[in-house]
mmCIF file of C-alpha atoms (C1' of nucleotides) and ligand atoms in Angstrom:
data_model
loop_
_atom_site.group_PDB
_atom_site.id
_atom_site.type_symbol
_atom_site.label_atom_id
_atom_site.label_comp_id
_atom_site.label_asym_id
_atom_site.label_seq_id
_atom_site.Cartn_x
_atom_site.Cartn_y
_atom_site.Cartn_z
ATOM 1 C CA UNK N 7 0.286 25.448 16.014
ATOM 2 C CA UNK N 8 -3.792 24.866 15.879
ATOM 3 C CA UNK N 9 -5.983 26.353 18.843
ATOM 4 C CA UNK N 10 -9.422 25.803 16.588
ATOM 5 C CA UNK N 11 -11.875 23.621 18.556
ATOM 6 C CA UNK N 12 -12.975 20.731 16.338
ATOM 7 C CA UNK N 13 -16.573 21.244 17.404
ATOM 8 C CA UNK N 14 -19.240 19.206 14.776
ATOM 9 C CA UNK N 15 -20.473 22.873 13.643
ATOM 10 C CA UNK N 16 -16.629 23.789 13.013
ATOM 11 C CA UNK N 17 -16.314 20.786 10.794
ATOM 12 C CA UNK N 18 -19.509 21.393 8.990
ATOM 13 C CA UNK N 19 -17.616 24.808 8.567
ATOM 14 C CA UNK N 20 -14.710 23.289 7.155
ATOM 15 C CA UNK N 21 -16.437 20.699 4.911
ATOM 16 C CA UNK N 22 -18.502 23.910 3.128
ATOM 17 C CA UNK N 23 -15.109 25.430 2.752
ATOM 18 C CA UNK N 24 -14.050 23.118 0.745
ATOM 19 C CA UNK N 25 -16.976 22.561 -1.637
ATOM 20 C CA UNK N 26 -18.167 19.511 0.208
ATOM 21 C CA UNK N 27 -21.627 18.800 1.058
ATOM 22 C CA UNK N 28 -21.696 18.270 4.959
ATOM 23 C CA UNK N 29 -23.747 14.857 5.868
ATOM 24 C CA UNK N 30 -23.884 13.297 8.970
ATOM 25 C CA UNK N 31 -21.319 10.501 7.874
ATOM 26 C CA UNK N 32 -18.942 13.304 6.698
ATOM 27 C CA UNK N 33 -19.482 15.103 9.550
ATOM 28 C CA UNK N 34 -18.434 12.201 12.181
ATOM 29 C CA UNK N 35 -15.269 11.037 10.005
ATOM 30 C CA UNK N 36 -14.054 14.626 10.034
ATOM 31 C CA UNK N 37 -14.385 14.892 13.105
ATOM 32 C CA UNK N 38 -12.573 11.762 14.092
ATOM 33 C CA UNK N 39 -9.654 13.057 11.722
ATOM 34 C CA UNK N 40 -9.179 16.364 12.917
ATOM 35 C CA UNK N 41 -10.470 15.831 16.839
ATOM 36 C CA UNK N 42 -7.789 12.800 17.062
ATOM 37 C CA UNK N 43 -5.319 15.362 15.357
ATOM 38 C CA UNK N 44 -2.863 12.752 14.181
ATOM 39 C CA UNK N 45 -2.293 10.186 11.318
ATOM 40 C CA UNK N 46 -4.829 7.611 11.083
ATOM 41 C CA UNK N 47 -5.572 5.160 8.727
ATOM 42 C CA UNK N 48 -8.874 3.856 7.565
ATOM 43 C CA UNK N 49 -9.784 1.258 9.988
ATOM 44 C CA UNK N 50 -9.173 3.582 12.734
ATOM 45 C CA UNK N 51 -11.151 6.127 11.144
ATOM 46 C CA UNK N 52 -14.197 3.635 10.644
ATOM 47 C CA UNK N 53 -13.706 2.271 14.410
ATOM 48 C CA UNK N 54 -13.710 5.762 15.718
ATOM 49 C CA UNK N 55 -16.849 7.018 13.840
ATOM 50 C CA UNK N 56 -18.809 3.565 14.762
ATOM 51 C CA UNK N 57 -17.745 3.468 18.118
ATOM 52 C CA UNK N 58 -20.717 5.202 20.176
ATOM 53 C CA UNK N 59 -23.265 3.238 18.250
ATOM 54 C CA UNK N 60 -24.118 5.329 14.714
ATOM 55 C CA UNK N 61 -23.423 3.262 12.026
ATOM 56 C CA UNK N 62 -20.639 4.223 8.450
ATOM 57 C CA UNK N 63 -19.771 1.796 6.475
ATOM 58 C CA UNK N 64 -16.428 0.901 5.172
ATOM 59 C CA UNK N 65 -17.648 1.934 1.757
ATOM 60 C CA UNK N 66 -18.704 5.446 2.906
ATOM 61 C CA UNK N 67 -15.526 5.777 5.192
ATOM 62 C CA UNK N 68 -13.696 4.862 1.736
ATOM 63 C CA UNK N 69 -15.542 7.340 -0.551
ATOM 64 C CA UNK N 70 -15.653 9.876 2.031
ATOM 65 C CA UNK N 71 -11.509 10.002 3.030
ATOM 66 C CA UNK N 72 -11.143 9.838 -1.005
ATOM 67 C CA UNK N 73 -13.413 12.844 -1.144
ATOM 68 C CA UNK N 74 -11.597 14.702 1.610
ATOM 69 C CA UNK N 75 -8.519 14.068 -0.444
ATOM 70 C CA UNK N 76 -9.525 15.183 -3.447
ATOM 71 C CA UNK N 77 -10.525 18.560 -2.235
ATOM 72 C CA UNK N 78 -7.419 18.520 -0.814
ATOM 73 C CA UNK N 79 -9.167 18.732 2.946
ATOM 74 C CA UNK N 80 -6.421 16.367 3.851
ATOM 75 C CA UNK N 81 -3.822 14.316 2.778
ATOM 76 C CA UNK N 82 -2.243 11.124 2.652
ATOM 77 C CA UNK N 83 1.204 9.402 4.086
ATOM 78 C CA UNK N 84 2.218 7.042 2.525
ATOM 79 C CA UNK N 85 5.083 5.202 4.741
ATOM 80 C CA UNK N 86 3.886 1.413 5.207
ATOM 81 C CA UNK N 87 2.939 -0.889 2.447
ATOM 82 C CA UNK N 88 -0.212 -2.374 3.697
ATOM 83 C CA UNK N 89 -1.945 0.936 4.457
ATOM 84 C CA UNK N 90 -2.515 4.557 4.034
ATOM 85 C CA UNK N 91 -2.536 6.846 6.604
ATOM 86 C CA UNK N 92 -4.733 10.046 6.581
ATOM 87 C CA UNK N 93 -3.289 13.477 7.987
ATOM 88 C CA UNK N 94 -5.555 16.259 8.718
ATOM 89 C CA UNK N 95 -2.383 18.627 8.356
ATOM 90 C CA UNK N 96 -2.421 19.687 4.975
ATOM 91 C CA UNK N 97 0.827 22.403 5.783
ATOM 92 C CA UNK N 98 3.597 21.440 4.120
ATOM 93 C CA UNK N 99 5.644 19.146 6.478
ATOM 94 C CA UNK N 100 7.233 16.237 6.764
ATOM 95 C CA UNK N 101 7.311 12.627 8.846
ATOM 96 C CA UNK N 102 9.109 10.639 11.291
ATOM 97 C CA UNK N 103 7.995 7.278 11.014
ATOM 98 C CA UNK N 104 8.876 4.472 13.791
ATOM 99 C CA UNK N 105 9.074 1.452 11.980
ATOM 100 C CA UNK N 106 8.551 -0.610 14.870
ATOM 101 C CA UNK N 107 5.679 0.562 16.184
ATOM 102 C CA UNK N 108 4.101 2.463 13.349
ATOM 103 C CA UNK N 109 3.615 5.962 14.578
ATOM 104 C CA UNK N 110 3.993 9.125 12.322
ATOM 105 C CA UNK N 111 5.410 12.040 14.225
ATOM 106 C CA UNK N 112 5.366 15.759 12.284
ATOM 107 C CA UNK N 113 8.299 17.223 11.209
ATOM 108 C CA UNK N 114 7.868 21.071 10.496
ATOM 109 C CA UNK N 115 8.538 22.340 7.328
ATOM 110 C CA UNK N 116 10.404 25.486 8.335
ATOM 111 C CA UNK N 117 13.013 23.632 10.374
ATOM 112 C CA UNK N 118 14.483 22.172 7.303
ATOM 113 C CA UNK N 119 16.421 23.209 4.066
ATOM 114 C CA UNK N 120 16.516 20.961 0.931
ATOM 115 C CA UNK N 121 18.512 22.385 -1.983
ATOM 116 C CA UNK N 122 19.984 20.564 -5.088
ATOM 117 C CA UNK N 123 16.955 18.879 -5.865
ATOM 118 C CA UNK N 124 17.881 18.296 -10.069
ATOM 119 C CA UNK N 125 15.816 20.734 -12.641
ATOM 120 C CA UNK N 126 12.733 18.982 -13.857
ATOM 121 C CA UNK N 127 12.197 17.431 -17.219
ATOM 122 C CA UNK N 128 9.903 19.927 -19.245
ATOM 123 C CA UNK N 129 6.253 19.030 -19.248
ATOM 124 C CA UNK N 130 6.344 17.836 -15.381
ATOM 125 C CA UNK N 131 5.470 20.058 -12.676
ATOM 126 C CA UNK N 132 6.183 18.880 -8.695
ATOM 127 C CA UNK N 133 3.000 17.909 -6.698
ATOM 128 C CA UNK N 134 5.079 17.742 -3.509
ATOM 129 C CA UNK N 135 8.144 16.506 -1.720
ATOM 130 C CA UNK N 136 7.845 13.600 1.210
ATOM 131 C CA UNK N 137 10.285 13.178 3.096
ATOM 132 C CA UNK N 138 10.354 10.487 5.506
ATOM 133 C CA UNK N 139 12.922 9.726 8.130
ATOM 134 C CA UNK N 140 12.274 6.448 9.565
ATOM 135 C CA UNK N 141 13.651 5.714 13.207
ATOM 136 C CA UNK N 142 13.129 2.623 14.985
ATOM 137 C CA UNK N 143 14.321 2.158 18.727
ATOM 138 C CA UNK N 144 18.239 1.727 19.350
ATOM 139 C CA UNK N 145 19.326 -1.750 19.737
ATOM 140 C CA UNK A 3 27.767 5.238 -12.963
ATOM 141 C CA UNK A 4 27.320 0.899 -12.552
ATOM 142 C CA UNK A 5 29.663 -0.482 -15.426
ATOM 143 C CA UNK A 6 29.014 -4.044 -14.140
ATOM 144 C CA UNK A 7 27.927 -6.472 -16.823
ATOM 145 C CA UNK A 8 24.721 -8.228 -15.450
ATOM 146 C CA UNK A 9 25.555 -12.195 -16.028
ATOM 147 C CA UNK A 10 24.514 -14.674 -14.495
ATOM 148 C CA UNK A 11 27.371 -15.313 -12.849
ATOM 149 C CA UNK A 12 27.847 -11.964 -12.075
ATOM 150 C CA UNK A 13 24.574 -12.652 -10.185
ATOM 151 C CA UNK A 14 26.160 -15.591 -8.391
ATOM 152 C CA UNK A 15 29.134 -14.251 -6.879
ATOM 153 C CA UNK A 16 26.515 -10.937 -6.016
ATOM 154 C CA UNK A 17 24.436 -13.705 -4.136
ATOM 155 C CA UNK A 18 27.487 -15.454 -2.403
ATOM 156 C CA UNK A 19 28.641 -12.010 -1.649
ATOM 157 C CA UNK A 20 25.472 -11.308 0.510
ATOM 158 C CA UNK A 21 25.571 -14.549 2.358
ATOM 159 C CA UNK A 22 22.599 -15.848 0.007
ATOM 160 C CA UNK A 23 23.064 -19.435 -1.385
ATOM 161 C CA UNK A 24 22.741 -18.926 -5.176
ATOM 162 C CA UNK A 25 19.930 -21.684 -6.627
ATOM 163 C CA UNK A 26 18.383 -21.459 -9.956
ATOM 164 C CA UNK A 27 15.390 -19.377 -8.954
ATOM 165 C CA UNK A 28 16.924 -16.553 -6.638
ATOM 166 C CA UNK A 29 19.924 -16.137 -9.889
ATOM 167 C CA UNK A 30 17.106 -15.418 -12.311
ATOM 168 C CA UNK A 31 15.482 -13.056 -9.758
ATOM 169 C CA UNK A 32 18.558 -11.253 -9.324
ATOM 170 C CA UNK A 33 19.560 -11.098 -12.914
ATOM 171 C CA UNK A 34 15.561 -9.466 -13.470
ATOM 172 C CA UNK A 35 16.506 -6.466 -10.782
ATOM 173 C CA UNK A 36 19.877 -5.949 -11.865
ATOM 174 C CA UNK A 37 19.836 -6.571 -15.581
ATOM 175 C CA UNK A 38 16.893 -4.373 -15.548
ATOM 176 C CA UNK A 39 18.246 -1.861 -13.933
ATOM 177 C CA UNK A 40 15.073 -0.060 -12.692
ATOM 178 C CA UNK A 41 12.975 0.084 -10.002
ATOM 179 C CA UNK A 42 10.242 -3.495 -10.469
ATOM 180 C CA UNK A 43 7.566 -4.672 -8.447
ATOM 181 C CA UNK A 44 7.205 -8.172 -7.613
ATOM 182 C CA UNK A 45 4.513 -9.118 -10.569
ATOM 183 C CA UNK A 46 7.021 -7.559 -12.825
ATOM 184 C CA UNK A 47 9.821 -9.639 -11.815
ATOM 185 C CA UNK A 48 7.542 -12.664 -12.071
ATOM 186 C CA UNK A 49 6.494 -11.770 -15.524
ATOM 187 C CA UNK A 50 10.013 -11.266 -16.031
ATOM 188 C CA UNK A 51 11.438 -14.462 -14.653
ATOM 189 C CA UNK A 52 9.078 -16.458 -16.258
ATOM 190 C CA UNK A 53 9.000 -14.987 -19.701
ATOM 191 C CA UNK A 54 11.179 -17.240 -21.437
ATOM 192 C CA UNK A 55 9.745 -20.881 -19.957
ATOM 193 C CA UNK A 56 11.394 -21.429 -16.648
ATOM 194 C CA UNK A 57 8.890 -21.570 -13.789
ATOM 195 C CA UNK A 58 9.306 -19.600 -10.516
ATOM 196 C CA UNK A 59 6.309 -19.548 -8.260
ATOM 197 C CA UNK A 60 4.569 -16.597 -6.594
ATOM 198 C CA UNK A 61 5.682 -17.682 -3.188
ATOM 199 C CA UNK A 62 9.374 -18.206 -4.511
ATOM 200 C CA UNK A 63 9.050 -14.692 -5.771
ATOM 201 C CA UNK A 64 8.150 -13.267 -2.391
ATOM 202 C CA UNK A 65 10.324 -15.333 -0.654
ATOM 203 C CA UNK A 66 13.402 -14.158 -2.813
ATOM 204 C CA UNK A 67 12.945 -10.542 -2.669
ATOM 205 C CA UNK A 68 12.431 -10.463 0.987
ATOM 206 C CA UNK A 69 15.261 -12.669 1.186
ATOM 207 C CA UNK A 70 17.221 -10.215 -0.765
ATOM 208 C CA UNK A 71 16.093 -7.258 1.426
ATOM 209 C CA UNK A 72 16.842 -9.199 4.455
ATOM 210 C CA UNK A 73 20.217 -9.245 3.250
ATOM 211 C CA UNK A 74 20.383 -5.536 1.899
ATOM 212 C CA UNK A 75 21.123 -6.769 -2.003
ATOM 213 C CA UNK A 76 18.395 -4.648 -2.714
ATOM 214 C CA UNK A 77 15.961 -2.001 -1.020
ATOM 215 C CA UNK A 78 12.283 -1.093 -1.418
ATOM 216 C CA UNK A 79 10.614 2.042 -2.270
ATOM 217 C CA UNK A 80 7.393 2.824 -0.692
ATOM 218 C CA UNK A 81 5.526 5.468 -2.900
ATOM 219 C CA UNK A 82 2.190 3.479 -4.154
ATOM 220 C CA UNK A 83 -0.442 2.484 -1.163
ATOM 221 C CA UNK A 84 -1.062 -0.524 -3.580
ATOM 222 C CA UNK A 85 2.470 -1.637 -4.459
ATOM 223 C CA UNK A 86 6.420 -1.925 -3.593
ATOM 224 C CA UNK A 87 9.030 -1.399 -5.726
ATOM 225 C CA UNK A 88 12.216 -3.241 -5.434
ATOM 226 C CA UNK A 89 15.533 -1.146 -6.104
ATOM 227 C CA UNK A 90 18.365 -2.839 -6.904
ATOM 228 C CA UNK A 91 20.493 0.395 -5.971
ATOM 229 C CA UNK A 92 21.328 0.458 -2.499
ATOM 230 C CA UNK A 93 23.307 3.497 -2.659
ATOM 231 C CA UNK A 94 21.480 6.038 -0.498
ATOM 232 C CA UNK A 95 19.626 8.087 -3.050
ATOM 233 C CA UNK A 96 15.998 9.594 -3.471
ATOM 234 C CA UNK A 97 13.484 9.640 -5.774
ATOM 235 C CA UNK A 98 11.087 11.329 -8.453
ATOM 236 C CA UNK A 99 7.950 9.732 -8.526
ATOM 237 C CA UNK A 100 5.590 10.030 -11.486
ATOM 238 C CA UNK A 101 1.944 9.791 -10.256
ATOM 239 C CA UNK A 102 0.812 9.535 -13.646
ATOM 240 C CA UNK A 103 2.862 6.909 -14.866
ATOM 241 C CA UNK A 104 4.230 5.399 -11.881
ATOM 242 C CA UNK A 105 7.936 5.655 -12.919
ATOM 243 C CA UNK A 106 10.391 5.761 -10.196
ATOM 244 C CA UNK A 107 13.442 8.148 -11.129
ATOM 245 C CA UNK A 108 16.556 8.202 -9.034
ATOM 246 C CA UNK A 109 17.961 11.471 -7.460
ATOM 247 C CA UNK A 110 21.854 11.064 -6.890
ATOM 248 C CA UNK A 111 22.346 11.598 -2.929
ATOM 249 C CA UNK A 112 25.509 14.107 -3.844
ATOM 250 C CA UNK A 113 23.317 16.737 -5.154
ATOM 251 C CA UNK A 114 20.882 16.691 -2.568
ATOM 252 C CA UNK A 115 21.450 19.200 0.310
ATOM 253 C CA UNK A 116 19.348 18.266 3.430
ATOM 254 C CA UNK A 117 19.496 20.108 6.780
ATOM 255 C CA UNK A 118 17.546 21.028 9.885
ATOM 256 C CA UNK A 119 15.998 17.451 10.843
ATOM 257 C CA UNK A 120 15.457 17.949 14.570
ATOM 258 C CA UNK A 121 17.375 16.056 17.062
ATOM 259 C CA UNK A 122 15.897 12.418 17.300
ATOM 260 C CA UNK A 123 14.025 11.723 20.601
ATOM 261 C CA UNK A 124 16.870 9.364 22.737
ATOM 262 C CA UNK A 125 16.059 5.630 22.239
ATOM 263 C CA UNK A 126 15.767 6.285 18.614
ATOM 264 C CA UNK A 127 18.451 5.702 15.711
ATOM 265 C CA UNK A 128 17.798 6.374 11.779
ATOM 266 C CA UNK A 129 17.383 3.820 9.951
ATOM 267 C CA UNK A 130 17.188 5.947 6.886
ATOM 268 C CA UNK A 131 15.859 9.241 5.271
ATOM 269 C CA UNK A 132 13.415 8.877 1.605
ATOM 270 C CA UNK A 133 12.892 12.034 0.045
ATOM 271 C CA UNK A 134 10.102 11.951 -2.535
ATOM 272 C CA UNK A 135 9.554 14.099 -5.322
ATOM 273 C CA UNK A 136 5.696 13.365 -6.787
ATOM 274 C CA UNK A 137 5.707 14.896 -10.307
ATOM 275 C CA UNK A 138 3.150 14.751 -12.943
ATOM 276 C CA UNK A 139 2.648 16.253 -16.240
ATOM 277 C CA UNK A 140 2.267 19.937 -16.665
ATOM 278 C CA UNK A 141 -1.453 20.579 -17.529
ATOM 279 C "C1'" DC Z 13 -48.066 18.073 2.275
ATOM 280 C "C1'" DC Z 14 -46.470 15.262 -1.788
ATOM 281 C "C1'" DA Z 15 -44.028 13.803 -5.156
ATOM 282 C "C1'" DA Z 16 -39.460 13.288 -7.987
ATOM 283 C "C1'" DG Z 17 -34.959 13.356 -8.626
ATOM 284 C "C1'" DG Z 18 -30.391 13.518 -7.538
ATOM 285 C "C1'" DG Z 19 -26.997 12.827 -4.114
ATOM 286 C "C1'" DA Z 20 -25.262 10.000 -0.281
ATOM 287 C "C1'" DT Z 21 -24.592 5.718 1.674
ATOM 288 C "C1'" DT Z 22 -25.338 0.652 1.941
ATOM 289 C "C1'" DG Z 23 -24.224 -4.642 2.227
ATOM 290 C "C1'" DG Z 24 -22.090 -7.270 -0.241
ATOM 291 C "C1'" DA Z 25 -19.040 -9.045 -3.722
ATOM 292 C "C1'" DC Z 26 -14.986 -8.526 -6.087
ATOM 293 C "C1'" DT Z 27 -9.850 -7.528 -6.776
ATOM 294 C "C1'" DA Z 28 -4.825 -7.251 -5.629
ATOM 295 C "C1'" DT Z 29 -0.998 -7.773 -3.071
ATOM 296 C "C1'" DG Z 30 1.225 -10.258 0.011
ATOM 297 C "C1'" DT Z 31 1.864 -14.423 3.585
ATOM 298 C "C1'" DC Z 32 1.212 -19.311 5.090
ATOM 299 C "C1'" DT Z 33 1.297 -24.088 5.235
ATOM 300 C "C1'" DA Z 34 2.138 -28.705 4.499
ATOM 301 C "C1'" DA Z 35 4.136 -31.348 1.016
ATOM 302 C "C1'" DT Z 36 7.266 -32.019 -2.882
ATOM 303 C "C1'" DT Z 37 11.567 -31.762 -5.051
ATOM 304 C "C1'" DC Z 38 16.659 -30.451 -4.668
ATOM 305 C "C1'" DT Z 39 21.377 -30.446 -2.830
ATOM 306 C "C1'" DT Z 40 24.777 -31.300 -0.069
ATOM 307 C "C1'" DC Z 41 27.559 -34.826 2.230
ATOM 308 C "C1'" DG Z 42 28.709 -38.527 4.650
ATOM 309 C "C1'" DC G 26 23.446 -44.409 -2.058
ATOM 310 C "C1'" DG G 27 20.431 -42.373 1.430
ATOM 311 C "C1'" DA G 28 19.356 -38.816 4.884
ATOM 312 C "C1'" DA G 29 19.032 -34.279 6.293
ATOM 313 C "C1'" DG G 30 18.346 -30.080 5.752
ATOM 314 C "C1'" DA G 31 17.171 -26.321 2.300
ATOM 315 C "C1'" DA G 32 14.425 -24.415 -1.164
ATOM 316 C "C1'" DT G 33 10.314 -24.408 -4.166
ATOM 317 C "C1'" DT G 34 5.555 -25.230 -4.829
ATOM 318 C "C1'" DA G 35 0.247 -25.076 -5.014
ATOM 319 C "C1'" DG G 36 -3.250 -23.167 -3.200
ATOM 320 C "C1'" DA G 37 -5.869 -21.787 0.969
ATOM 321 C "C1'" DC G 38 -5.715 -17.269 3.683
ATOM 322 C "C1'" DA G 39 -5.594 -12.563 5.046
ATOM 323 C "C1'" DT G 40 -6.383 -7.980 4.236
ATOM 324 C "C1'" DA G 41 -6.965 -2.969 2.032
ATOM 325 C "C1'" DG G 42 -9.459 -1.478 -0.945
ATOM 326 C "C1'" DT G 43 -12.563 -1.026 -4.982
ATOM 327 C "C1'" DC G 44 -17.418 -1.791 -7.140
ATOM 328 C "C1'" DC G 45 -21.852 -1.938 -7.834
ATOM 329 C "C1'" DA G 46 -26.966 -1.943 -8.064
ATOM 330 C "C1'" DA G 47 -30.455 -1.408 -4.232
ATOM 331 C "C1'" DT G 48 -31.738 1.759 -0.987
ATOM 332 C "C1'" DC G 49 -31.984 5.931 1.852
ATOM 333 C "C1'" DC G 50 -32.421 10.648 2.183
ATOM 334 C "C1'" DC G 51 -32.995 15.599 1.367
ATOM 335 C "C1'" DT G 52 -33.898 19.479 -1.166
ATOM 336 C "C1'" DT G 53 -37.414 21.518 -3.986
ATOM 337 C "C1'" DG G 54 -41.303 22.545 -6.851
ATOM 338 C "C1'" DG G 55 -45.542 21.937 -7.754
HETATM 339 MN MN1 MN I 24 -4.448 0.861 -1.352
HETATM 340 MN MN1 MN I 25 17.651 3.106 -9.110
HETATM 341 ZN ZN1 ZN I 26 1.913 14.703 9.284
HETATM 342 ZN ZN1 ZN I 27 16.068 4.016 -6.740
#
DNA sequence: CCAAGGGATTGGACTATGTCTAATTCTTCG
DNA sequence: CGAAGAATTAGACATAGTCCAATCCCTTGG
């Protein structure tokens, strides 16, 4: 449960906390992701940041999203073979994916119990566990 | 545990069992998927079916993979934003995904216990649950 | 204040996966 | 055989994402 206000000033702090130099475009992109608080894909981020009148290029949108990922300020959700979703919620959680509408909904990890994962072969380490529940409108 | 031999004749039966007219190209593609018994992507399927000397076009590879999916003879695994993997194992199961090598490994669903999934909103029905454990070589 | 340097941004070319279409070929069956 | 329908095909097309060299911008030190 988040109560923070997603002002541009707070975005600056957030960027700094992740070791990211807060430039104008980065602040706008962070603001788009966090104020919208949902699961956006790159073209939606681009549309939102360019909605008013400022210009942010496609290259910068992708550069920035990949930088945010690298610095773990956001995470990606891979459920659709044709595009990546970017998720401002980096707290571990899972997803419902509505295959008819493309809508993603969070599932709190507290609720979930997952047991019986096999031992990893030696030399491997777990990066994360993604649970995706694919849903669609009943017929 | 599968013990079937993946001969072309058996592929013909398998295609018929799924209501698919067994043509030369479809038999070859099914054979590639099932004899390799792994998780292949479209370009690998195409490379394998065209390895000897016969010709199967890119359009046919995609047509056929999508037909197999539709008829539920195979399933798709979405873990990499840049390509789909096709899985001849349609028995419910989950996956390890090695993000360094791109390798997918099955996790038997018998082993797994999953509890606490929230109730679905009315009007929605579950299509499937995918658990992906992303792993990488230890540092 | 200016100039230099490094980081950030940019347009546009490029790549890769996947789709579409219209023409062709193959199969089935009377 | 000949017609009809199904399957295959080459190649154009769509689209997400990457790459690159040129430019821009911001900091800093003289
Ligand atoms: Mn991608
Ligand atoms: Mn498998
Ligand atoms: Zn989420
Ligand atoms: Zn599998």
